[in-house]
Amino acid sequence: MSAFDLDTWISEAKREPFRFTLGGVAYSMVASAELDKSLLTAVNLDAPSASDIQTLLRAGLGNQWEEFSAQPAPLAALGELFKRWQEHEGLPLGEADASSAS
């Protein structure tokens, strides 16, 4: 029996980035499932707080974060952005393909 090659799975499981605009500026966030596992200890994925959402958005936006955070936006819009980002893959953050019954 051969060993499961996680490196191969990671390279083959690349997902499409999530794209959105704010203030006429186009942004691209990595798919939520592409975030690094280190975030598991940094945020509560089951019931994310405002701080958790900010941490996740910052990670998802990467080097675009500073420009994004300088844009004015109501809190409700950030909540909607977070929700749409999660829905982008059809799975809420914290769930992975491995949890499906297929």
PDB file of N, CA and C in Angstrom:
ATOM      1  N   MET A   1       0.846  -1.171   0.000  1.00  0.00           N
ATOM      2  CA  MET A   1       0.000   0.000   0.000  1.00  0.00           C
ATOM      3  C   MET A   1       0.898   1.243   0.000  1.00  0.00           C
ATOM      4  N   SER A   2       0.621   2.163  -0.911  1.00  0.00           N
ATOM      5  CA  SER A   2       1.440   3.368  -0.989  1.00  0.00           C
ATOM      6  C   SER A   2       0.930   4.426  -0.013  1.00  0.00           C
ATOM      7  N   ALA A   3       1.808   5.318   0.365  1.00  0.00           N
ATOM      8  CA  ALA A   3       1.467   6.383   1.302  1.00  0.00           C
ATOM      9  C   ALA A   3       0.693   7.491   0.574  1.00  0.00           C
ATOM     10  N   PHE A   4      -0.204   8.093   1.282  1.00  0.00           N
ATOM     11  CA  PHE A   4      -0.948   9.235   0.756  1.00  0.00           C
ATOM     12  C   PHE A   4       0.028  10.391   0.574  1.00  0.00           C
ATOM     13  N   ASP A   5       0.058  10.986  -0.598  1.00  0.00           N
ATOM     14  CA  ASP A   5       0.973  12.083  -0.897  1.00  0.00           C
ATOM     15  C   ASP A   5       0.228  13.406  -0.741  1.00  0.00           C
ATOM     16  N   LEU A   6       0.369  14.004   0.425  1.00  0.00           N
ATOM     17  CA  LEU A   6      -0.329  15.245   0.715  1.00  0.00           C
ATOM     18  C   LEU A   6       0.165  16.384  -0.175  1.00  0.00           C
ATOM     19  N   ASP A   7       1.437  16.404  -0.526  1.00  0.00           N
ATOM     20  CA  ASP A   7       1.970  17.430  -1.427  1.00  0.00           C
ATOM     21  C   ASP A   7       1.249  17.402  -2.768  1.00  0.00           C
ATOM     22  N   THR A   8       1.015  16.217  -3.296  1.00  0.00           N
ATOM     23  CA  THR A   8       0.304  16.091  -4.565  1.00  0.00           C
ATOM     24  C   THR A   8      -1.135  16.576  -4.416  1.00  0.00           C
ATOM     25  N   TRP A   9      -1.791  16.178  -3.331  1.00  0.00           N
ATOM     26  CA  TRP A   9      -3.166  16.609  -3.107  1.00  0.00           C
ATOM     27  C   TRP A   9      -3.255  18.125  -3.052  1.00  0.00           C
ATOM     28  N   ILE A  10      -2.335  18.766  -2.331  1.00  0.00           N
ATOM     29  CA  ILE A  10      -2.337  20.226  -2.211  1.00  0.00           C
ATOM     30  C   ILE A  10      -2.174  20.880  -3.574  1.00  0.00           C
ATOM     31  N   SER A  11      -1.245  20.389  -4.369  1.00  0.00           N
ATOM     32  CA  SER A  11      -1.006  21.012  -5.674  1.00  0.00           C
ATOM     33  C   SER A  11      -2.173  20.797  -6.633  1.00  0.00           C
ATOM     34  N   GLU A  12      -2.884  19.695  -6.497  1.00  0.00           N
ATOM     35  CA  GLU A  12      -4.009  19.403  -7.387  1.00  0.00           C
ATOM     36  C   GLU A  12      -5.319  20.023  -6.904  1.00  0.00           C
ATOM     37  N   ALA A  13      -5.383  20.427  -5.658  1.00  0.00           N
ATOM     38  CA  ALA A  13      -6.629  20.941  -5.085  1.00  0.00           C
ATOM     39  C   ALA A  13      -6.725  22.463  -5.155  1.00  0.00           C
ATOM     40  N   LYS A  14      -5.902  23.087  -5.943  1.00  0.00           N
ATOM     41  CA  LYS A  14      -5.940  24.551  -6.054  1.00  0.00           C
ATOM     42  C   LYS A  14      -7.332  24.999  -6.465  1.00  0.00           C
ATOM     43  N   ARG A  15      -7.823  26.006  -5.805  1.00  0.00           N
ATOM     44  CA  ARG A  15      -9.153  26.531  -6.071  1.00  0.00           C
ATOM     45  C   ARG A  15      -9.051  27.924  -6.665  1.00  0.00           C
ATOM     46  N   GLU A  16     -10.125  28.347  -7.283  1.00  0.00           N
ATOM     47  CA  GLU A  16     -10.176  29.672  -7.899  1.00  0.00           C
ATOM     48  C   GLU A  16     -10.202  30.752  -6.821  1.00  0.00           C
ATOM     49  N   PRO A  17      -9.483  31.848  -7.045  1.00  0.00           N
ATOM     50  CA  PRO A  17      -9.550  32.966  -6.097  1.00  0.00           C
ATOM     51  C   PRO A  17     -10.954  33.571  -6.081  1.00  0.00           C
ATOM     52  N   PHE A  18     -11.282  34.228  -4.998  1.00  0.00           N
ATOM     53  CA  PHE A  18     -12.543  34.950  -4.865  1.00  0.00           C
ATOM     54  C   PHE A  18     -12.271  36.399  -5.244  1.00  0.00           C
ATOM     55  N   ARG A  19     -13.021  36.923  -6.183  1.00  0.00           N
ATOM     56  CA  ARG A  19     -12.807  38.291  -6.667  1.00  0.00           C
ATOM     57  C   ARG A  19     -13.987  39.176  -6.292  1.00  0.00           C
ATOM     58  N   PHE A  20     -13.679  40.418  -5.929  1.00  0.00           N
ATOM     59  CA  PHE A  20     -14.714  41.398  -5.594  1.00  0.00           C
ATOM     60  C   PHE A  20     -14.141  42.794  -5.813  1.00  0.00           C
ATOM     61  N   THR A  21     -15.018  43.782  -5.804  1.00  0.00           N
ATOM     62  CA  THR A  21     -14.577  45.170  -5.924  1.00  0.00           C
ATOM     63  C   THR A  21     -15.085  45.972  -4.732  1.00  0.00           C
ATOM     64  N   LEU A  22     -14.331  46.989  -4.387  1.00  0.00           N
ATOM     65  CA  LEU A  22     -14.719  47.933  -3.346  1.00  0.00           C
ATOM     66  C   LEU A  22     -14.135  49.281  -3.733  1.00  0.00           C
ATOM     67  N   GLY A  23     -14.960  50.292  -3.775  1.00  0.00           N
ATOM     68  CA  GLY A  23     -14.488  51.617  -4.146  1.00  0.00           C
ATOM     69  C   GLY A  23     -13.884  51.667  -5.535  1.00  0.00           C
ATOM     70  N   GLY A  24     -14.375  50.805  -6.425  1.00  0.00           N
ATOM     71  CA  GLY A  24     -13.878  50.765  -7.791  1.00  0.00           C
ATOM     72  C   GLY A  24     -12.564  50.028  -7.958  1.00  0.00           C
ATOM     73  N   VAL A  25     -12.045  49.467  -6.881  1.00  0.00           N
ATOM     74  CA  VAL A  25     -10.789  48.726  -6.922  1.00  0.00           C
ATOM     75  C   VAL A  25     -11.102  47.229  -6.919  1.00  0.00           C
ATOM     76  N   ALA A  26     -10.468  46.491  -7.815  1.00  0.00           N
ATOM     77  CA  ALA A  26     -10.662  45.038  -7.887  1.00  0.00           C
ATOM     78  C   ALA A  26      -9.691  44.351  -6.927  1.00  0.00           C
ATOM     79  N   TYR A  27     -10.224  43.408  -6.170  1.00  0.00           N
ATOM     80  CA  TYR A  27      -9.430  42.624  -5.221  1.00  0.00           C
ATOM     81  C   TYR A  27      -9.587  41.144  -5.548  1.00  0.00           C
ATOM     82  N   SER A  28      -8.588  40.391  -5.157  1.00  0.00           N
ATOM     83  CA  SER A  28      -8.611  38.943  -5.341  1.00  0.00           C
ATOM     84  C   SER A  28      -8.122  38.298  -4.051  1.00  0.00           C
ATOM     85  N   MET A  29      -8.962  37.430  -3.494  1.00  0.00           N
ATOM     86  CA  MET A  29      -8.600  36.719  -2.266  1.00  0.00           C
ATOM     87  C   MET A  29      -8.398  35.250  -2.597  1.00  0.00           C
ATOM     88  N   VAL A  30      -7.433  34.644  -1.926  1.00  0.00           N
ATOM     89  CA  VAL A  30      -7.262  33.209  -2.113  1.00  0.00           C
ATOM     90  C   VAL A  30      -8.538  32.513  -1.664  1.00  0.00           C
ATOM     91  N   ALA A  31      -8.815  31.372  -2.223  1.00  0.00           N
ATOM     92  CA  ALA A  31      -9.951  30.577  -1.760  1.00  0.00           C
ATOM     93  C   ALA A  31      -9.736  30.278  -0.275  1.00  0.00           C
ATOM     94  N   SER A  32     -10.801  30.324   0.506  1.00  0.00           N
ATOM     95  CA  SER A  32     -10.657  30.154   1.954  1.00  0.00           C
ATOM     96  C   SER A  32      -9.961  28.845   2.328  1.00  0.00           C
ATOM     97  N   ALA A  33     -10.157  27.806   1.551  1.00  0.00           N
ATOM     98  CA  ALA A  33      -9.513  26.521   1.845  1.00  0.00           C
ATOM     99  C   ALA A  33      -8.013  26.549   1.591  1.00  0.00           C
ATOM    100  N   GLU A  34      -7.517  27.589   0.943  1.00  0.00           N
ATOM    101  CA  GLU A  34      -6.087  27.724   0.674  1.00  0.00           C
ATOM    102  C   GLU A  34      -5.335  28.390   1.826  1.00  0.00           C
ATOM    103  N   LEU A  35      -6.053  28.913   2.815  1.00  0.00           N
ATOM    104  CA  LEU A  35      -5.385  29.572   3.935  1.00  0.00           C
ATOM    105  C   LEU A  35      -4.531  28.574   4.704  1.00  0.00           C
ATOM    106  N   ASP A  36      -3.479  29.084   5.311  1.00  0.00           N
ATOM    107  CA  ASP A  36      -2.547  28.223   6.038  1.00  0.00           C
ATOM    108  C   ASP A  36      -3.164  27.677   7.322  1.00  0.00           C
ATOM    109  N   LYS A  37      -2.780  26.474   7.667  1.00  0.00           N
ATOM    110  CA  LYS A  37      -3.308  25.804   8.855  1.00  0.00           C
ATOM    111  C   LYS A  37      -2.994  26.543  10.149  1.00  0.00           C
ATOM    112  N   SER A  38      -2.022  27.453  10.143  1.00  0.00           N
ATOM    113  CA  SER A  38      -1.681  28.209  11.350  1.00  0.00           C
ATOM    114  C   SER A  38      -2.865  29.046  11.841  1.00  0.00           C
ATOM    115  N   LEU A  39      -3.797  29.357  10.956  1.00  0.00           N
ATOM    116  CA  LEU A  39      -4.966  30.140  11.359  1.00  0.00           C
ATOM    117  C   LEU A  39      -5.909  29.352  12.268  1.00  0.00           C
ATOM    118  N   LEU A  40      -5.797  28.043  12.261  1.00  0.00           N
ATOM    119  CA  LEU A  40      -6.679  27.229  13.107  1.00  0.00           C
ATOM    120  C   LEU A  40      -6.532  27.573  14.577  1.00  0.00           C
ATOM    121  N   THR A  41      -5.320  27.956  14.991  1.00  0.00           N
ATOM    122  CA  THR A  41      -5.111  28.317  16.395  1.00  0.00           C
ATOM    123  C   THR A  41      -5.289  29.810  16.636  1.00  0.00           C
ATOM    124  N   ALA A  42      -5.389  30.584  15.570  1.00  0.00           N
ATOM    125  CA  ALA A  42      -5.498  32.038  15.708  1.00  0.00           C
ATOM    126  C   ALA A  42      -6.935  32.535  15.732  1.00  0.00           C
ATOM    127  N   VAL A  43      -7.863  31.763  15.189  1.00  0.00           N
ATOM    128  CA  VAL A  43      -9.255  32.209  15.091  1.00  0.00           C
ATOM    129  C   VAL A  43     -10.215  31.090  15.485  1.00  0.00           C
ATOM    130  N   ASN A  44     -11.436  31.486  15.820  1.00  0.00           N
ATOM    131  CA  ASN A  44     -12.510  30.535  16.095  1.00  0.00           C
ATOM    132  C   ASN A  44     -13.338  30.410  14.818  1.00  0.00           C
ATOM    133  N   LEU A  45     -13.171  29.331  14.099  1.00  0.00           N
ATOM    134  CA  LEU A  45     -13.884  29.165  12.832  1.00  0.00           C
ATOM    135  C   LEU A  45     -15.354  28.807  13.007  1.00  0.00           C
ATOM    136  N   ASP A  46     -15.719  28.271  14.160  1.00  0.00           N
ATOM    137  CA  ASP A  46     -17.116  27.906  14.398  1.00  0.00           C
ATOM    138  C   ASP A  46     -17.991  29.129  14.648  1.00  0.00           C
ATOM    139  N   ALA A  47     -17.470  30.101  15.348  1.00  0.00           N
ATOM    140  CA  ALA A  47     -18.211  31.332  15.652  1.00  0.00           C
ATOM    141  C   ALA A  47     -17.225  32.494  15.625  1.00  0.00           C
ATOM    142  N   PRO A  48     -16.812  32.903  14.419  1.00  0.00           N
ATOM    143  CA  PRO A  48     -15.771  33.934  14.328  1.00  0.00           C
ATOM    144  C   PRO A  48     -16.230  35.290  14.874  1.00  0.00           C
ATOM    145  N   SER A  49     -15.347  35.905  15.655  1.00  0.00           N
ATOM    146  CA  SER A  49     -15.586  37.252  16.170  1.00  0.00           C
ATOM    147  C   SER A  49     -15.193  38.263  15.094  1.00  0.00           C
ATOM    148  N   ALA A  50     -15.437  39.536  15.354  1.00  0.00           N
ATOM    149  CA  ALA A  50     -15.020  40.582  14.417  1.00  0.00           C
ATOM    150  C   ALA A  50     -13.509  40.533  14.210  1.00  0.00           C
ATOM    151  N   SER A  51     -12.773  40.290  15.277  1.00  0.00           N
ATOM    152  CA  SER A  51     -11.315  40.186  15.176  1.00  0.00           C
ATOM    153  C   SER A  51     -10.898  38.978  14.337  1.00  0.00           C
ATOM    154  N   ASP A  52     -11.606  37.856  14.515  1.00  0.00           N
ATOM    155  CA  ASP A  52     -11.321  36.655  13.722  1.00  0.00           C
ATOM    156  C   ASP A  52     -11.568  36.924  12.242  1.00  0.00           C
ATOM    157  N   ILE A  53     -12.677  37.604  11.937  1.00  0.00           N
ATOM    158  CA  ILE A  53     -13.002  37.914  10.541  1.00  0.00           C
ATOM    159  C   ILE A  53     -11.920  38.802   9.940  1.00  0.00           C
ATOM    160  N   GLN A  54     -11.470  39.793  10.704  1.00  0.00           N
ATOM    161  CA  GLN A  54     -10.401  40.670  10.218  1.00  0.00           C
ATOM    162  C   GLN A  54      -9.125  39.872   9.964  1.00  0.00           C
ATOM    163  N   THR A  55      -8.785  38.972  10.861  1.00  0.00           N
ATOM    164  CA  THR A  55      -7.588  38.140  10.687  1.00  0.00           C
ATOM    165  C   THR A  55      -7.694  37.294   9.429  1.00  0.00           C
ATOM    166  N   LEU A  56      -8.856  36.708   9.199  1.00  0.00           N
ATOM    167  CA  LEU A  56      -9.056  35.872   8.018  1.00  0.00           C
ATOM    168  C   LEU A  56      -9.051  36.689   6.729  1.00  0.00           C
ATOM    169  N   LEU A  57      -9.715  37.852   6.742  1.00  0.00           N
ATOM    170  CA  LEU A  57      -9.702  38.702   5.556  1.00  0.00           C
ATOM    171  C   LEU A  57      -8.285  39.177   5.247  1.00  0.00           C
ATOM    172  N   ARG A  58      -7.538  39.545   6.271  1.00  0.00           N
ATOM    173  CA  ARG A  58      -6.141  39.974   6.087  1.00  0.00           C
ATOM    174  C   ARG A  58      -5.325  38.849   5.455  1.00  0.00           C
ATOM    175  N   ALA A  59      -5.517  37.627   5.934  1.00  0.00           N
ATOM    176  CA  ALA A  59      -4.797  36.479   5.372  1.00  0.00           C
ATOM    177  C   ALA A  59      -5.225  36.230   3.929  1.00  0.00           C
ATOM    178  N   GLY A  60      -6.509  36.333   3.672  1.00  0.00           N
ATOM    179  CA  GLY A  60      -7.014  36.085   2.326  1.00  0.00           C
ATOM    180  C   GLY A  60      -6.575  37.129   1.316  1.00  0.00           C
ATOM    181  N   LEU A  61      -6.468  38.370   1.761  1.00  0.00           N
ATOM    182  CA  LEU A  61      -6.078  39.450   0.858  1.00  0.00           C
ATOM    183  C   LEU A  61      -4.567  39.586   0.692  1.00  0.00           C
ATOM    184  N   GLY A  62      -3.815  39.070   1.643  1.00  0.00           N
ATOM    185  CA  GLY A  62      -2.350  39.126   1.527  1.00  0.00           C
ATOM    186  C   GLY A  62      -1.853  40.556   1.359  1.00  0.00           C
ATOM    187  N   ASN A  63      -1.065  40.794   0.316  1.00  0.00           N
ATOM    188  CA  ASN A  63      -0.457  42.109   0.118  1.00  0.00           C
ATOM    189  C   ASN A  63      -1.455  43.181  -0.314  1.00  0.00           C
ATOM    190  N   GLN A  64      -2.703  42.829  -0.518  1.00  0.00           N
ATOM    191  CA  GLN A  64      -3.743  43.806  -0.849  1.00  0.00           C
ATOM    192  C   GLN A  64      -4.425  44.371   0.404  1.00  0.00           C
ATOM    193  N   TRP A  65      -4.087  43.818   1.567  1.00  0.00           N
ATOM    194  CA  TRP A  65      -4.771  44.186   2.794  1.00  0.00           C
ATOM    195  C   TRP A  65      -4.697  45.681   3.091  1.00  0.00           C
ATOM    196  N   GLU A  66      -3.523  46.283   3.000  1.00  0.00           N
ATOM    197  CA  GLU A  66      -3.363  47.692   3.358  1.00  0.00           C
ATOM    198  C   GLU A  66      -4.270  48.580   2.512  1.00  0.00           C
ATOM    199  N   GLU A  67      -4.301  48.350   1.205  1.00  0.00           N
ATOM    200  CA  GLU A  67      -5.161  49.141   0.332  1.00  0.00           C
ATOM    201  C   GLU A  67      -6.629  48.908   0.676  1.00  0.00           C
ATOM    202  N   PHE A  68      -6.996  47.651   0.897  1.00  0.00           N
ATOM    203  CA  PHE A  68      -8.378  47.315   1.246  1.00  0.00           C
ATOM    204  C   PHE A  68      -8.779  47.972   2.565  1.00  0.00           C
ATOM    205  N   SER A  69      -7.931  47.880   3.576  1.00  0.00           N
ATOM    206  CA  SER A  69      -8.301  48.406   4.894  1.00  0.00           C
ATOM    207  C   SER A  69      -8.398  49.933   4.893  1.00  0.00           C
ATOM    208  N   ALA A  70      -7.775  50.597   3.937  1.00  0.00           N
ATOM    209  CA  ALA A  70      -7.872  52.056   3.827  1.00  0.00           C
ATOM    210  C   ALA A  70      -9.200  52.491   3.204  1.00  0.00           C
ATOM    211  N   GLN A  71      -9.908  51.565   2.566  1.00  0.00           N
ATOM    212  CA  GLN A  71     -11.197  51.874   1.928  1.00  0.00           C
ATOM    213  C   GLN A  71     -12.291  51.941   2.994  1.00  0.00           C
ATOM    214  N   PRO A  72     -13.132  52.977   2.962  1.00  0.00           N
ATOM    215  CA  PRO A  72     -14.261  52.990   3.893  1.00  0.00           C
ATOM    216  C   PRO A  72     -15.297  51.945   3.473  1.00  0.00           C
ATOM    217  N   ALA A  73     -15.855  51.275   4.459  1.00  0.00           N
ATOM    218  CA  ALA A  73     -16.901  50.277   4.204  1.00  0.00           C
ATOM    219  C   ALA A  73     -17.662  50.037   5.502  1.00  0.00           C
ATOM    220  N   PRO A  74     -18.987  49.923   5.431  1.00  0.00           N
ATOM    221  CA  PRO A  74     -19.756  49.628   6.646  1.00  0.00           C
ATOM    222  C   PRO A  74     -19.480  48.203   7.132  1.00  0.00           C
ATOM    223  N   LEU A  75     -19.638  48.007   8.428  1.00  0.00           N
ATOM    224  CA  LEU A  75     -19.409  46.681   9.013  1.00  0.00           C
ATOM    225  C   LEU A  75     -20.284  45.613   8.363  1.00  0.00           C
ATOM    226  N   ALA A  76     -21.516  45.981   8.037  1.00  0.00           N
ATOM    227  CA  ALA A  76     -22.418  45.008   7.397  1.00  0.00           C
ATOM    228  C   ALA A  76     -21.831  44.529   6.073  1.00  0.00           C
ATOM    229  N   ALA A  77     -21.146  45.416   5.355  1.00  0.00           N
ATOM    230  CA  ALA A  77     -20.534  45.023   4.085  1.00  0.00           C
ATOM    231  C   ALA A  77     -19.408  44.025   4.314  1.00  0.00           C
ATOM    232  N   LEU A  78     -18.650  44.198   5.385  1.00  0.00           N
ATOM    233  CA  LEU A  78     -17.579  43.243   5.684  1.00  0.00           C
ATOM    234  C   LEU A  78     -18.148  41.878   6.047  1.00  0.00           C
ATOM    235  N   GLY A  79     -19.253  41.885   6.783  1.00  0.00           N
ATOM    236  CA  GLY A  79     -19.917  40.621   7.097  1.00  0.00           C
ATOM    237  C   GLY A  79     -20.386  39.915   5.842  1.00  0.00           C
ATOM    238  N   GLU A  80     -20.950  40.680   4.914  1.00  0.00           N
ATOM    239  CA  GLU A  80     -21.425  40.099   3.650  1.00  0.00           C
ATOM    240  C   GLU A  80     -20.253  39.593   2.813  1.00  0.00           C
ATOM    241  N   LEU A  81     -19.153  40.347   2.781  1.00  0.00           N
ATOM    242  CA  LEU A  81     -17.959  39.914   2.062  1.00  0.00           C
ATOM    243  C   LEU A  81     -17.455  38.592   2.620  1.00  0.00           C
ATOM    244  N   PHE A  82     -17.392  38.488   3.933  1.00  0.00           N
ATOM    245  CA  PHE A  82     -16.931  37.259   4.582  1.00  0.00           C
ATOM    246  C   PHE A  82     -17.839  36.085   4.221  1.00  0.00           C
ATOM    247  N   LYS A  83     -19.139  36.319   4.279  1.00  0.00           N
ATOM    248  CA  LYS A  83     -20.117  35.272   3.946  1.00  0.00           C
ATOM    249  C   LYS A  83     -19.964  34.816   2.490  1.00  0.00           C
ATOM    250  N   ARG A  84     -19.838  35.766   1.573  1.00  0.00           N
ATOM    251  CA  ARG A  84     -19.702  35.423   0.147  1.00  0.00           C
ATOM    252  C   ARG A  84     -18.398  34.688  -0.118  1.00  0.00           C
ATOM    253  N   TRP A  85     -17.341  35.065   0.580  1.00  0.00           N
ATOM    254  CA  TRP A  85     -16.055  34.382   0.436  1.00  0.00           C
ATOM    255  C   TRP A  85     -16.187  32.923   0.857  1.00  0.00           C
ATOM    256  N   GLN A  86     -16.873  32.696   1.969  1.00  0.00           N
ATOM    257  CA  GLN A  86     -17.107  31.326   2.424  1.00  0.00           C
ATOM    258  C   GLN A  86     -17.932  30.544   1.405  1.00  0.00           C
ATOM    259  N   GLU A  87     -18.963  31.170   0.881  1.00  0.00           N
ATOM    260  CA  GLU A  87     -19.859  30.505  -0.064  1.00  0.00           C
ATOM    261  C   GLU A  87     -19.191  30.244  -1.414  1.00  0.00           C
ATOM    262  N   HIS A  88     -18.129  30.940  -1.698  1.00  0.00           N
ATOM    263  CA  HIS A  88     -17.421  30.826  -2.972  1.00  0.00           C
ATOM    264  C   HIS A  88     -17.102  29.365  -3.315  1.00  0.00           C
ATOM    265  N   GLU A  89     -16.750  28.597  -2.297  1.00  0.00           N
ATOM    266  CA  GLU A  89     -16.420  27.189  -2.509  1.00  0.00           C
ATOM    267  C   GLU A  89     -17.567  26.260  -2.149  1.00  0.00           C
ATOM    268  N   GLY A  90     -18.658  26.818  -1.679  1.00  0.00           N
ATOM    269  CA  GLY A  90     -19.777  25.994  -1.287  1.00  0.00           C
ATOM    270  C   GLY A  90     -19.609  25.362   0.075  1.00  0.00           C
ATOM    271  N   LEU A  91     -18.582  25.773   0.802  1.00  0.00           N
ATOM    272  CA  LEU A  91     -18.327  25.244   2.137  1.00  0.00           C
ATOM    273  C   LEU A  91     -18.011  26.387   3.081  1.00  0.00           C
ATOM    274  N   PRO A  92     -18.545  26.351   4.307  1.00  0.00           N
ATOM    275  CA  PRO A  92     -18.132  27.372   5.259  1.00  0.00           C
ATOM    276  C   PRO A  92     -16.688  27.135   5.674  1.00  0.00           C
ATOM    277  N   LEU A  93     -16.011  28.196   6.113  1.00  0.00           N
ATOM    278  CA  LEU A  93     -14.648  28.052   6.604  1.00  0.00           C
ATOM    279  C   LEU A  93     -14.640  27.024   7.727  1.00  0.00           C
ATOM    280  N   GLY A  94     -13.606  26.221   7.769  1.00  0.00           N
ATOM    281  CA  GLY A  94     -13.503  25.189   8.785  1.00  0.00           C
ATOM    282  C   GLY A  94     -13.871  23.819   8.270  1.00  0.00           C
ATOM    283  N   GLU A  95     -14.621  23.755   7.156  1.00  0.00           N
ATOM    284  CA  GLU A  95     -14.936  22.469   6.548  1.00  0.00           C
ATOM    285  C   GLU A  95     -13.982  22.245   5.400  1.00  0.00           C
ATOM    286  N   ALA A  96     -13.648  20.998   5.175  1.00  0.00           N
ATOM    287  CA  ALA A  96     -12.750  20.673   4.071  1.00  0.00           C
ATOM    288  C   ALA A  96     -13.382  19.584   3.243  1.00  0.00           C
ATOM    289  N   ASP A  97     -12.844  19.373   2.046  1.00  0.00           N
ATOM    290  CA  ASP A  97     -13.349  18.318   1.172  1.00  0.00           C
ATOM    291  C   ASP A  97     -13.319  16.971   1.878  1.00  0.00           C
ATOM    292  N   ALA A  98     -12.365  16.763   2.760  1.00  0.00           N
ATOM    293  CA  ALA A  98     -12.219  15.484   3.442  1.00  0.00           C
ATOM    294  C   ALA A  98     -13.421  15.182   4.331  1.00  0.00           C
ATOM    295  N   SER A  99     -14.203  16.210   4.689  1.00  0.00           N
ATOM    296  CA  SER A  99     -15.340  15.949   5.563  1.00  0.00           C
ATOM    297  C   SER A  99     -16.583  15.506   4.791  1.00  0.00           C
ATOM    298  N   SER A 100     -16.515  15.522   3.465  1.00  0.00           N
ATOM    299  CA  SER A 100     -17.680  15.080   2.691  1.00  0.00           C
ATOM    300  C   SER A 100     -17.794  13.572   2.720  1.00  0.00           C
ATOM    301  N   ALA A 101     -18.981  13.081   2.468  1.00  0.00           N
ATOM    302  CA  ALA A 101     -19.227  11.636   2.542  1.00  0.00           C
ATOM    303  C   ALA A 101     -18.872  10.929   1.240  1.00  0.00           C
ATOM    304  N   SER A 102     -18.386  11.644   0.248  1.00  0.00           N
ATOM    305  CA  SER A 102     -18.097  11.019  -1.035  1.00  0.00           C
ATOM    306  C   SER A 102     -16.850  10.179  -1.029  1.00  0.00           C
TER     307      SER A 102
END
